[in-house]
mmCIF file of C-alpha atoms in Angstrom:
data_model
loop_
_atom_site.group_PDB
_atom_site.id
_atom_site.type_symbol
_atom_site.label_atom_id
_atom_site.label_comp_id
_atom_site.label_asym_id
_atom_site.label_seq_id
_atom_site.Cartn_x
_atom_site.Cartn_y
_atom_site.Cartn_z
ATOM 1 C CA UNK A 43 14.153 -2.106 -8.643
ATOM 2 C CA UNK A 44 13.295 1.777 -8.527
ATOM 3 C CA UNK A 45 14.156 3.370 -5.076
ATOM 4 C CA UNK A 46 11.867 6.021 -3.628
ATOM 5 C CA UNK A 47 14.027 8.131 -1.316
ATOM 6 C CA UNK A 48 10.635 10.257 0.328
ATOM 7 C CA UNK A 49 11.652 13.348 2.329
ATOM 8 C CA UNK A 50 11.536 14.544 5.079
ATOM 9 C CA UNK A 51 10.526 11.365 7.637
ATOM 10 C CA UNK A 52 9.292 13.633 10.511
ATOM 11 C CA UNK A 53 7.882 16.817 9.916
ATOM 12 C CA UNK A 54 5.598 19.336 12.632
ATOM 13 C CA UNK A 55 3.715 21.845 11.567
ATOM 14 C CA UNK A 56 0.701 24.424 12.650
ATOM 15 C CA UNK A 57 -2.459 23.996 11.607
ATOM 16 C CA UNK A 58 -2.780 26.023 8.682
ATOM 17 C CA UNK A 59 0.732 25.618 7.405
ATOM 18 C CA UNK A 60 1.679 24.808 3.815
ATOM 19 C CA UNK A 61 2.814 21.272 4.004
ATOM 20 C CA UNK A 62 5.043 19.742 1.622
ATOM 21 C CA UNK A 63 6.347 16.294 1.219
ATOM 22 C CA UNK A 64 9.011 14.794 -1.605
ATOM 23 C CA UNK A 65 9.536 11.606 -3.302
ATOM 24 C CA UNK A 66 12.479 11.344 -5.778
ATOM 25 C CA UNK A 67 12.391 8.126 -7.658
ATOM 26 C CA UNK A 68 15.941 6.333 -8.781
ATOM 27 C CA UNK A 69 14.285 6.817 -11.895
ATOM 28 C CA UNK A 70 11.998 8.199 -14.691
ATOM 29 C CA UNK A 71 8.236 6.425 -13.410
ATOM 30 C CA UNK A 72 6.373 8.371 -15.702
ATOM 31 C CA UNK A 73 3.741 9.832 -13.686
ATOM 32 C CA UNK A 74 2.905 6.779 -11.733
ATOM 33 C CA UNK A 75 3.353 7.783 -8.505
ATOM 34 C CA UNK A 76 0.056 7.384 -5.742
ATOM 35 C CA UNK A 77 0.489 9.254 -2.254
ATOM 36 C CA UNK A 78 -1.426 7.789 0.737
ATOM 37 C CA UNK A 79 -2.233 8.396 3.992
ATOM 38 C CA UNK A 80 -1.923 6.137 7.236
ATOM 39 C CA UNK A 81 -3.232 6.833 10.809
ATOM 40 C CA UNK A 82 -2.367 5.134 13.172
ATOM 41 C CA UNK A 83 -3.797 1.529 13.393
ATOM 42 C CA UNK A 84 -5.413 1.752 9.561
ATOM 43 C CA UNK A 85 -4.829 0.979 6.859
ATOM 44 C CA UNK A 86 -3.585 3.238 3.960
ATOM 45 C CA UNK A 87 -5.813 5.770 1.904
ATOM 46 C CA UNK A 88 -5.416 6.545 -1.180
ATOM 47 C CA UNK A 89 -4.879 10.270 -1.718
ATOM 48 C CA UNK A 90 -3.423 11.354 -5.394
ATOM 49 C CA UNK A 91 -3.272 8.843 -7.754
ATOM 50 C CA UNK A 92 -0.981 8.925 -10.715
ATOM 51 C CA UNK A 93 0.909 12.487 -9.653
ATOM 52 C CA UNK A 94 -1.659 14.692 -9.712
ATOM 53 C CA UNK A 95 -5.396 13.589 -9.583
ATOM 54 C CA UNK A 96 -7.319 14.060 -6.219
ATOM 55 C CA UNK A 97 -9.219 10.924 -5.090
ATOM 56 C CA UNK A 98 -13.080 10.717 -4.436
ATOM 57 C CA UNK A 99 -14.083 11.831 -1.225
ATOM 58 C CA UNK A 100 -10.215 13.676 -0.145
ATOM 59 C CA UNK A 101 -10.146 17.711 0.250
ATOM 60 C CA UNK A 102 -8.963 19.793 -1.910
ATOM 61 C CA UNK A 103 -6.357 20.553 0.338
ATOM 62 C CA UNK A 104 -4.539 17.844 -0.673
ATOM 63 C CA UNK A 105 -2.588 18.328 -3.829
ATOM 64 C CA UNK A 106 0.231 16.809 -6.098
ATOM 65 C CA UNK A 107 2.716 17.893 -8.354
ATOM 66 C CA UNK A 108 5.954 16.425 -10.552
ATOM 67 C CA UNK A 109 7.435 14.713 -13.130
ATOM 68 C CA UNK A 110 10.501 12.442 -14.080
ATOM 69 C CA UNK A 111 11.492 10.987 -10.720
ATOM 70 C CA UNK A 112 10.066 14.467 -8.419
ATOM 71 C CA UNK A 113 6.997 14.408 -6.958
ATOM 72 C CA UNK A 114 5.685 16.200 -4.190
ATOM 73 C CA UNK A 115 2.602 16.184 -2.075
ATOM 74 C CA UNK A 116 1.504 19.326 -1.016
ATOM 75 C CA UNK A 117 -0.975 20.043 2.028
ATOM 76 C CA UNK A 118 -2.462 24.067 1.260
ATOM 77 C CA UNK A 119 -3.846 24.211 4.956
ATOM 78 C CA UNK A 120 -2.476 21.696 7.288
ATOM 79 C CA UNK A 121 -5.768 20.775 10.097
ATOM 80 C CA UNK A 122 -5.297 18.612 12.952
ATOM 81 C CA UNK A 123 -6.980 15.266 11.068
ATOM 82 C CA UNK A 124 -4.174 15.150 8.760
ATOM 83 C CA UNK A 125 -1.942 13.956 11.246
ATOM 84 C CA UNK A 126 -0.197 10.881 9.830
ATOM 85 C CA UNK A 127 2.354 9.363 7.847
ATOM 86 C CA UNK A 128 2.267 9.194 4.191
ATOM 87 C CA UNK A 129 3.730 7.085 1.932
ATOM 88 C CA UNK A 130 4.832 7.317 -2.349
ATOM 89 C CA UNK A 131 4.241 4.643 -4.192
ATOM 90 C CA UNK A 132 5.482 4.050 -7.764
ATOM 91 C CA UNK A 133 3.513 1.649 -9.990
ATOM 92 C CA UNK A 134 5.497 2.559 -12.810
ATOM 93 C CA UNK A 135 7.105 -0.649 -13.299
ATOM 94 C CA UNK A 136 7.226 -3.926 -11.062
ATOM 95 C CA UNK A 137 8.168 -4.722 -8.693
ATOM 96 C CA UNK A 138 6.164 -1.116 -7.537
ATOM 97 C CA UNK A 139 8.157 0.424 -3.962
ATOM 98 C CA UNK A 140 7.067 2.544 -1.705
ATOM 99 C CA UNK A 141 8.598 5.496 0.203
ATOM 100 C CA UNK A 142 10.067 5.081 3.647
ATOM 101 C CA UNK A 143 6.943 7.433 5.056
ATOM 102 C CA UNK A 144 7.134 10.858 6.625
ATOM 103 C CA UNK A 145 5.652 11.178 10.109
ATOM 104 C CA UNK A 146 3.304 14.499 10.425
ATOM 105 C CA UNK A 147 2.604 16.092 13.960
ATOM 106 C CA UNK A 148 1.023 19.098 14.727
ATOM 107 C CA UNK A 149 2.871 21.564 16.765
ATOM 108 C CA UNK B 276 -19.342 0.286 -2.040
ATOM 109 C CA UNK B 277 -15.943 -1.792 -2.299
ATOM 110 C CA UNK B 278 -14.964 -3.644 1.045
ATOM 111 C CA UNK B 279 -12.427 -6.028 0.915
ATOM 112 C CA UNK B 280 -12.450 -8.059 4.191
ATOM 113 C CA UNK B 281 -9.726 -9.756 5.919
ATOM 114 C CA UNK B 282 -9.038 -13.015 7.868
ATOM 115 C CA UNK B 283 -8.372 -12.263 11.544
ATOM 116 C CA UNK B 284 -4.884 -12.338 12.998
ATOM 117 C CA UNK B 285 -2.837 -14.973 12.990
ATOM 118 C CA UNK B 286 -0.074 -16.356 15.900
ATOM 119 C CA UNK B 287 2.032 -18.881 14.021
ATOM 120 C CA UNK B 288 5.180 -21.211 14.864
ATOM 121 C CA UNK B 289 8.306 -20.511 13.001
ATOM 122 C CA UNK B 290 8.904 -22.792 9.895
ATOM 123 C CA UNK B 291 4.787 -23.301 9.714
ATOM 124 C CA UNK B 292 2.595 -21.584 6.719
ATOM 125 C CA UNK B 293 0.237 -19.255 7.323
ATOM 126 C CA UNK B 294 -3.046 -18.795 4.532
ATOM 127 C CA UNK B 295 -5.145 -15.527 5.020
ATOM 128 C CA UNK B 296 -8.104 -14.253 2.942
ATOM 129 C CA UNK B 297 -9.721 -11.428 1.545
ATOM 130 C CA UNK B 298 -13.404 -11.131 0.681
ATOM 131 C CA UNK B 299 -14.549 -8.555 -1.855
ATOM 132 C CA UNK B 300 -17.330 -7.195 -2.012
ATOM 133 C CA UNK B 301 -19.117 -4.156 -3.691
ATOM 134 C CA UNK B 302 -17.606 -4.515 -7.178
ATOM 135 C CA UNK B 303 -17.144 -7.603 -10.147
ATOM 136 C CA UNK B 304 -14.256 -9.698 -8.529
ATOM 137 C CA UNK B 305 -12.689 -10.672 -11.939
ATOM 138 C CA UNK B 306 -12.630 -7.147 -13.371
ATOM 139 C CA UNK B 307 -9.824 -5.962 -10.837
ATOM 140 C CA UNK B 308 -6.509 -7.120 -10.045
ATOM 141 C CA UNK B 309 -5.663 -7.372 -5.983
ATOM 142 C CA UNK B 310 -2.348 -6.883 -5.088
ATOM 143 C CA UNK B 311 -0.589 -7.808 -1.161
ATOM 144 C CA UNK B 312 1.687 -5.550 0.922
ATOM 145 C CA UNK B 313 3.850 -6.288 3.684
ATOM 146 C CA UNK B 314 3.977 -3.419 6.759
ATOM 147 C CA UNK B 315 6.497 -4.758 9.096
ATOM 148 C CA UNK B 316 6.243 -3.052 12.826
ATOM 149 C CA UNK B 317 6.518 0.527 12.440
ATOM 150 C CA UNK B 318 8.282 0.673 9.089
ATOM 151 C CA UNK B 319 7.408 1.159 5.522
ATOM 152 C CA UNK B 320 5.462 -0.905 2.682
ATOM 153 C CA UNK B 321 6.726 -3.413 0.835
ATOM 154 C CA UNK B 322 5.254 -4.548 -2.591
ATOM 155 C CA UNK B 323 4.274 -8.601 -2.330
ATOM 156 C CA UNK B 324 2.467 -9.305 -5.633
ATOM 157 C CA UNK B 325 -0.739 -9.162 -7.310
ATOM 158 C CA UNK B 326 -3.261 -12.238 -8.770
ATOM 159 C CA UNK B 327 -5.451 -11.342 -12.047
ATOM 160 C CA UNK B 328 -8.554 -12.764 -10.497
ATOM 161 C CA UNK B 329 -10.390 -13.035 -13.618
ATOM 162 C CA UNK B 330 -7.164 -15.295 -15.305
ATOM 163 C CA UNK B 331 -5.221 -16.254 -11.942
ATOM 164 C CA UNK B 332 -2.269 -15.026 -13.156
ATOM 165 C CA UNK B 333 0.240 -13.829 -10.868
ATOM 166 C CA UNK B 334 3.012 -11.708 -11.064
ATOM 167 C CA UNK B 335 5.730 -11.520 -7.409
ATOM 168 C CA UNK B 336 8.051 -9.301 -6.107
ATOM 169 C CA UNK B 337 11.396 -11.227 -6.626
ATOM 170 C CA UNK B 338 12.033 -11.237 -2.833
ATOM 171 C CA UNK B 339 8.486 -12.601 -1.932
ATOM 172 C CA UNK B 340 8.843 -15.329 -5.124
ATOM 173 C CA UNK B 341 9.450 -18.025 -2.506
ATOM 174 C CA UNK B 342 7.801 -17.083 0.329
ATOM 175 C CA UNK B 343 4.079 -16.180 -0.982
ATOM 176 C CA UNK B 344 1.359 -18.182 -3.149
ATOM 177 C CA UNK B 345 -1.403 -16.133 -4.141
ATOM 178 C CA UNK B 346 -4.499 -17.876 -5.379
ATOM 179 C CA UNK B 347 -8.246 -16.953 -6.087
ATOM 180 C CA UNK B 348 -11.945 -18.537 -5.494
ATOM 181 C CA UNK B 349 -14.109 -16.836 -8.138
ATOM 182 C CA UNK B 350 -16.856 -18.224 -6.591
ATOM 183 C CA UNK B 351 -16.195 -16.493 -3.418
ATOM 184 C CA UNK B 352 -15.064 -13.319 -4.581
ATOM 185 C CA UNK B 353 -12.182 -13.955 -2.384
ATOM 186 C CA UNK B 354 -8.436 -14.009 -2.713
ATOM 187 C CA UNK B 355 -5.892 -15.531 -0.702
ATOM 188 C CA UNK B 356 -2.215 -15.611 0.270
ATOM 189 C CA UNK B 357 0.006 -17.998 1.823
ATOM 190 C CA UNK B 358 3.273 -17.528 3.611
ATOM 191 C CA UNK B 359 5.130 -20.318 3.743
ATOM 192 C CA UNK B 360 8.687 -21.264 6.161
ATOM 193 C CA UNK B 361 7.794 -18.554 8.422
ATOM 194 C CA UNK B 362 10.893 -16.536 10.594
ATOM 195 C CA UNK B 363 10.702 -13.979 12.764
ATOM 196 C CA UNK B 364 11.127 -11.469 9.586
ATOM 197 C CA UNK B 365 7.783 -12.298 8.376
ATOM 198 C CA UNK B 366 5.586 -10.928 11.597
ATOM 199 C CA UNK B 367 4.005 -7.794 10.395
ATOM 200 C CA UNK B 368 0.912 -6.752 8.795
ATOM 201 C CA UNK B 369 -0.289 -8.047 5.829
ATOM 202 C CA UNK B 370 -2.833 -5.749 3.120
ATOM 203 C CA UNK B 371 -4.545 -6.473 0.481
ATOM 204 C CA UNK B 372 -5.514 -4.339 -2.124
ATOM 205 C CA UNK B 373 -7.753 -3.751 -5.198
ATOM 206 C CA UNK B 374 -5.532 -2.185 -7.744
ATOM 207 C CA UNK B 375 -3.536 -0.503 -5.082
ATOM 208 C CA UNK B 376 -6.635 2.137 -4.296
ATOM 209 C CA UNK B 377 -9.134 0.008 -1.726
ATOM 210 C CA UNK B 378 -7.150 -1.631 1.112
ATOM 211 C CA UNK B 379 -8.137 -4.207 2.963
ATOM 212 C CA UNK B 380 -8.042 -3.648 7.262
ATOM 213 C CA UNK B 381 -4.758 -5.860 7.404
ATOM 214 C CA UNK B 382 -3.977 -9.054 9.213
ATOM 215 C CA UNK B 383 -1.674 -9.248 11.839
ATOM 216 C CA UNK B 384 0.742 -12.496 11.430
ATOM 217 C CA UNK B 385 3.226 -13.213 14.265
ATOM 218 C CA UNK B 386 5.346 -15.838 14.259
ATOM 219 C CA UNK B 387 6.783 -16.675 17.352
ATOM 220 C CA UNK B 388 7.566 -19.971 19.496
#
């Protein structure tokens, strides 16, 4: 099975910081990599899907990057509705796994 | 627009099954695959298995190859799972989702005496 070690699990930040998050996969997953977002009591949302590509309906502010087994999600302009945790998920190859989340507060 | 609607929670004896549903709507039932997910209590996501709902084929996550059944009613548009020989290890929440983009709103199974 491919790990996803996601970095870091708790992270605080003012609004308007540049937010970044990590995934590094155990190995190559080709681009397949989704990021969501959870608030409490939801379910996930789908945020980037396949590294890079902005779902329907998310800001702009929301970005992805990587290749290989490094992928990041980046948050330009953190605002207080973004608190959550999200979660990498490779669908590269089965069975697909999921990062362990990273918890993000405002300061 | 897609919904995919859950069965409500569920409080279940250890060793029973539990069988929970999920009702599409908002799209062709048999041109997506729906895939299940596992969120124990505060912790991460765990990958169950998905159903071809057009074929019924299935494809599990080794760990889940005993535990979960995943079927189909075309003519319902909805998909179902069942957890069989429940333990404590198997309250959590349960998704499903439509090729890992639209997520069901979960359903809480507890398993307790």
């Amino acid at each position: 099975d491919i790990q996803m070690t996601q970095s870091p699990s708790f992270l605080s930040a003012s609004v308007g910081d540049r937010v970044t998050i990590n995934c590094k996969a155990s190995q190559n997953i080709n681009k397949y990599l989704n990021w969501y977002q959870q608030k409490l009591g939801e379910a996930p949302k789908l945020l980037i899907y396949n590294t890079n590509n902005l779902q329907t309906g998310i800001p702009s502010r929301f970005s992805g990057s990587g290749s290989g087994t490094d992928y990041t999600l980046t948050i330009s302009s953190l605002q207080p509705e973004d608190v959550a945790t999200y979660f990498c998920l490779q669908h590269s190859s089965r069975p697909f796994t999921f990062g362990s989340g990273t918890k993000l507060e405002i300061k | 627009q897609v919904k995919l609607l859950q069965s409500g929670a569920a409080l279940v004896k250890p060793g029973d099954s539990v069988k929970m549903s999920c009702k599409a709507s908002g799209y062709t039932f048999t041109d997506y695959i729906i895939h299940w997910v596992k969120q124990s209590h505060g912790k991460s996501l765990e990958w169950i298995g998905y159903i071809n709902p057009y074929s019924g084929g299935t494809n599990y996550n080794e760990k889940f190859k005993s535990k979960a059944t995943l079927t189909v009613d075309k003519s319902s548009s909805t998909a179902y799972m069942e957890f069989s020989r429940l333990t404590s290890e198997d309250s959590a929440i349960y998704y499903c989702a439509r090729r890992v983009i639209d997520w069901g709103q979960g359903v809480m199974v507890t398993v307790s005496s």
